[in-house]
């Protein structure tokens, strides 16, 4: 995730929170991320800079994911 300049610890945290996921794992075990994940990290960093708490950012991302996957509460 060299494009974003984030630490390995933050990267692992974002994966654990399921805000991003590797698009590919190479034979040597290196994780590769797609443009969508890079954009998500940049959005996360922007929201942090604006003062949003991590829990709120996680809810925002989950809501967006639910809408994209068709699992939003509005459809239930």
CSV table of N, CA and C in Angstrom, one decimal:
chain,number,residue,atom,x,y,z
A,1,UNK,N,0.9,-1.2,0.0
A,1,UNK,CA,0.0,0.0,0.0
A,1,UNK,C,0.9,1.2,0.0
A,2,UNK,N,1.9,1.2,-0.8
A,2,UNK,CA,2.9,2.2,-0.9
A,2,UNK,C,2.3,3.5,-1.4
A,3,UNK,N,1.2,3.5,-2.1
A,3,UNK,CA,0.6,4.6,-2.7
A,3,UNK,C,-0.1,5.5,-1.6
A,4,UNK,N,-0.4,4.9,-0.5
A,4,UNK,CA,-1.1,5.7,0.6
A,4,UNK,C,-0.1,6.2,1.7
A,5,UNK,N,1.0,5.5,1.8
A,5,UNK,CA,2.0,5.9,2.8
A,5,UNK,C,1.6,5.5,4.2
A,6,UNK,N,0.7,4.5,4.4
A,6,UNK,CA,0.2,4.1,5.7
A,6,UNK,C,1.2,3.0,6.2
A,7,UNK,N,1.2,2.9,7.5
A,7,UNK,CA,2.0,1.9,8.2
A,7,UNK,C,1.4,0.5,8.0
A,8,UNK,N,2.3,-0.5,8.2
A,8,UNK,CA,1.8,-1.9,8.1
A,8,UNK,C,0.7,-2.2,9.1
A,9,UNK,N,0.9,-1.6,10.3
A,9,UNK,CA,0.0,-1.8,11.4
A,9,UNK,C,-1.4,-1.3,11.0
A,10,UNK,N,-1.5,-0.1,10.5
A,10,UNK,CA,-2.8,0.5,10.1
A,10,UNK,C,-3.4,-0.4,8.9
A,11,UNK,N,-2.5,-0.8,8.0
A,11,UNK,CA,-3.0,-1.6,6.9
A,11,UNK,C,-3.7,-2.9,7.5
A,12,UNK,N,-3.0,-3.6,8.4
A,12,UNK,CA,-3.5,-4.8,9.0
A,12,UNK,C,-4.8,-4.5,9.8
A,13,UNK,N,-4.9,-3.4,10.4
A,13,UNK,CA,-6.1,-3.0,11.1
A,13,UNK,C,-7.3,-2.8,10.2
A,14,UNK,N,-7.0,-2.1,9.0
A,14,UNK,CA,-8.1,-1.9,8.1
A,14,UNK,C,-8.6,-3.2,7.5
A,15,UNK,N,-7.7,-4.2,7.3
A,15,UNK,CA,-8.1,-5.5,6.8
A,15,UNK,C,-8.9,-6.2,7.9
A,16,UNK,N,-8.4,-6.1,9.1
A,16,UNK,CA,-9.2,-6.8,10.2
A,16,UNK,C,-10.6,-6.2,10.4
A,17,UNK,N,-10.7,-4.9,10.2
A,17,UNK,CA,-12.0,-4.2,10.3
A,17,UNK,C,-12.8,-4.5,9.0
A,18,UNK,N,-12.2,-5.2,8.0
A,18,UNK,CA,-12.9,-5.5,6.8
A,18,UNK,C,-13.3,-4.3,5.9
A,19,UNK,N,-12.4,-3.2,6.1
A,19,UNK,CA,-12.7,-2.0,5.2
A,19,UNK,C,-12.0,-2.2,3.9
A,20,UNK,N,-10.9,-3.0,3.9
A,20,UNK,CA,-10.3,-3.3,2.6
A,20,UNK,C,-9.9,-4.8,2.6
A,21,UNK,N,-9.5,-5.4,1.5
A,21,UNK,CA,-9.1,-6.7,1.4
A,21,UNK,C,-8.1,-6.9,0.3
A,22,UNK,N,-7.1,-7.8,0.4
A,22,UNK,CA,-6.2,-8.0,-0.7
A,22,UNK,C,-6.9,-8.5,-2.0
A,23,UNK,N,-6.5,-7.9,-3.1
A,23,UNK,CA,-7.0,-8.4,-4.4
A,23,UNK,C,-6.3,-9.7,-4.8
A,24,UNK,N,-5.0,-9.8,-4.3
A,24,UNK,CA,-4.2,-10.9,-4.7
A,24,UNK,C,-3.1,-11.2,-3.7
A,25,UNK,N,-2.8,-12.4,-3.4
A,25,UNK,CA,-1.7,-12.8,-2.6
A,25,UNK,C,-0.7,-13.5,-3.5
A,26,UNK,N,0.5,-13.0,-3.6
A,26,UNK,CA,1.6,-13.5,-4.5
A,26,UNK,C,2.1,-14.8,-3.9
A,27,UNK,N,2.8,-15.6,-4.7
A,27,UNK,CA,3.4,-16.8,-4.3
A,27,UNK,C,4.4,-16.6,-3.1
A,28,UNK,N,5.0,-15.5,-3.0
A,28,UNK,CA,5.9,-15.1,-1.9
A,28,UNK,C,5.2,-14.7,-0.7
A,29,UNK,N,3.8,-14.5,-0.8
A,29,UNK,CA,3.0,-14.1,0.4
A,29,UNK,C,2.8,-12.6,0.5
A,30,UNK,N,3.2,-11.9,-0.5
A,30,UNK,CA,2.9,-10.5,-0.5
A,30,UNK,C,1.5,-10.1,-0.9
A,31,UNK,N,0.9,-9.3,-0.2
A,31,UNK,CA,-0.5,-8.9,-0.5
A,31,UNK,C,-0.5,-7.7,-1.5
A,32,UNK,N,-1.4,-7.8,-2.5
A,32,UNK,CA,-1.5,-6.8,-3.5
A,32,UNK,C,-3.0,-6.3,-3.4
A,33,UNK,N,-3.1,-5.0,-3.5
A,33,UNK,CA,-4.4,-4.3,-3.3
A,33,UNK,C,-4.8,-3.6,-4.6
A,34,UNK,N,-6.1,-3.6,-4.9
A,34,UNK,CA,-6.6,-2.9,-6.1
A,34,UNK,C,-6.9,-1.5,-5.9
A,35,UNK,N,-7.2,-0.8,-7.0
A,35,UNK,CA,-7.5,0.7,-6.9
A,35,UNK,C,-8.6,1.0,-5.9
A,36,UNK,N,-9.6,0.1,-5.8
A,36,UNK,CA,-10.7,0.3,-4.9
A,36,UNK,C,-10.3,0.4,-3.5
A,37,UNK,N,-9.4,-0.5,-3.1
A,37,UNK,CA,-8.8,-0.5,-1.7
A,37,UNK,C,-8.0,0.7,-1.5
A,38,UNK,N,-7.2,1.1,-2.5
A,38,UNK,CA,-6.4,2.3,-2.3
A,38,UNK,C,-7.3,3.5,-2.1
A,39,UNK,N,-8.4,3.6,-2.8
A,39,UNK,CA,-9.4,4.7,-2.7
A,39,UNK,C,-10.0,4.6,-1.3
A,40,UNK,N,-10.3,3.4,-0.8
A,40,UNK,CA,-10.9,3.3,0.5
A,40,UNK,C,-10.0,3.7,1.6
A,41,UNK,N,-8.7,3.4,1.5
A,41,UNK,CA,-7.7,3.9,2.5
A,41,UNK,C,-7.6,5.4,2.5
A,42,UNK,N,-7.6,6.0,1.3
A,42,UNK,CA,-7.5,7.4,1.2
A,42,UNK,C,-8.8,8.1,1.8
A,43,UNK,N,-9.9,7.5,1.6
A,43,UNK,CA,-11.2,8.0,2.2
A,43,UNK,C,-11.1,7.9,3.7
A,44,UNK,N,-10.6,6.7,4.2
A,44,UNK,CA,-10.5,6.5,5.6
A,44,UNK,C,-9.6,7.6,6.3
A,45,UNK,N,-8.5,7.8,5.6
A,45,UNK,CA,-7.5,8.8,6.1
A,45,UNK,C,-8.1,10.2,6.2
A,46,UNK,N,-8.9,10.5,5.1
A,46,UNK,CA,-9.5,11.8,5.1
A,46,UNK,C,-10.5,12.0,6.2
A,47,UNK,N,-11.3,10.9,6.4
A,47,UNK,CA,-12.3,11.0,7.5
A,47,UNK,C,-11.7,11.1,8.9
A,48,UNK,N,-10.5,10.4,9.0
A,48,UNK,CA,-9.8,10.5,10.3
A,48,UNK,C,-9.3,12.0,10.5
A,49,UNK,N,-8.8,12.5,9.4
A,49,UNK,CA,-8.3,13.9,9.5
A,49,UNK,C,-9.4,14.9,9.8
A,50,UNK,N,-10.6,14.6,9.4
A,50,UNK,CA,-11.8,15.4,9.7
A,50,UNK,C,-12.3,15.2,11.1
A,51,UNK,N,-11.7,14.2,11.8
A,51,UNK,CA,-12.1,14.0,13.2
A,51,UNK,C,-13.1,13.0,13.5
A,52,UNK,N,-13.5,12.2,12.5
A,52,UNK,CA,-14.5,11.1,12.7
A,52,UNK,C,-13.9,10.0,13.5
A,53,UNK,N,-14.6,9.4,14.5
A,53,UNK,CA,-14.1,8.3,15.2
A,53,UNK,C,-14.0,7.0,14.3
A,54,UNK,N,-13.1,6.1,14.7
A,54,UNK,CA,-13.0,4.9,13.9
A,54,UNK,C,-14.3,4.1,13.8
A,55,UNK,N,-15.0,4.0,14.9
A,55,UNK,CA,-16.3,3.3,14.9
A,55,UNK,C,-17.3,3.9,13.9
A,56,UNK,N,-17.3,5.2,13.8
A,56,UNK,CA,-18.2,5.8,12.9
A,56,UNK,C,-17.8,5.6,11.4
A,57,UNK,N,-16.5,5.6,11.2
A,57,UNK,CA,-16.0,5.4,9.9
A,57,UNK,C,-16.3,3.9,9.5
A,58,UNK,N,-16.2,3.0,10.4
A,58,UNK,CA,-16.5,1.6,10.1
A,58,UNK,C,-18.0,1.5,9.7
A,59,UNK,N,-18.8,2.2,10.5
A,59,UNK,CA,-20.3,2.1,10.2
A,59,UNK,C,-20.6,2.7,8.8
A,60,UNK,N,-19.9,3.8,8.4
A,60,UNK,CA,-20.0,4.4,7.1
A,60,UNK,C,-19.7,3.4,6.0
A,61,UNK,N,-18.5,2.8,6.2
A,61,UNK,CA,-18.0,1.8,5.2
A,61,UNK,C,-19.0,0.6,5.1
A,62,UNK,N,-19.5,0.1,6.3
A,62,UNK,CA,-20.4,-1.0,6.3
A,62,UNK,C,-21.7,-0.7,5.6
A,63,UNK,N,-22.2,0.5,5.8
A,63,UNK,CA,-23.4,1.0,5.2
A,63,UNK,C,-23.2,1.0,3.7
A,64,UNK,N,-22.1,1.6,3.3
A,64,UNK,CA,-21.8,1.6,1.8
A,64,UNK,C,-21.7,0.2,1.2
A,65,UNK,N,-21.1,-0.7,1.9
A,65,UNK,CA,-20.9,-2.1,1.4
A,65,UNK,C,-22.3,-2.7,1.3
A,66,UNK,N,-23.1,-2.5,2.4
A,66,UNK,CA,-24.5,-3.1,2.4
A,66,UNK,C,-25.3,-2.6,1.2
A,67,UNK,N,-25.2,-1.3,0.9
A,67,UNK,CA,-26.0,-0.7,-0.2
A,67,UNK,C,-25.5,-1.3,-1.5
A,68,UNK,N,-24.2,-1.4,-1.7
A,68,UNK,CA,-23.6,-2.0,-2.9
A,68,UNK,C,-24.0,-3.4,-3.1
A,69,UNK,N,-24.0,-4.2,-2.0
A,69,UNK,CA,-24.3,-5.6,-2.2
A,69,UNK,C,-25.8,-5.9,-2.1
A,70,UNK,N,-26.6,-4.9,-1.9
A,70,UNK,CA,-28.1,-5.1,-1.9
A,70,UNK,C,-28.6,-5.6,-0.6
A,71,UNK,N,-27.8,-5.4,0.5
A,71,UNK,CA,-28.2,-5.9,1.8
A,71,UNK,C,-28.6,-4.8,2.7
A,72,UNK,N,-29.0,-3.6,2.2
A,72,UNK,CA,-29.4,-2.5,3.1
A,72,UNK,C,-30.7,-2.7,3.8
A,73,UNK,N,-30.9,-2.1,4.9
A,73,UNK,CA,-32.1,-2.2,5.7
A,73,UNK,C,-33.3,-1.7,4.9
A,74,UNK,N,-33.0,-0.7,4.0
A,74,UNK,CA,-34.1,-0.1,3.3
A,74,UNK,C,-34.8,-1.2,2.4
A,75,UNK,N,-34.1,-2.2,2.0
A,75,UNK,CA,-34.7,-3.2,1.1
A,75,UNK,C,-35.3,-4.4,1.9
A,76,UNK,N,-35.1,-4.4,3.2
A,76,UNK,CA,-35.7,-5.5,3.9
A,76,UNK,C,-37.1,-5.3,4.4
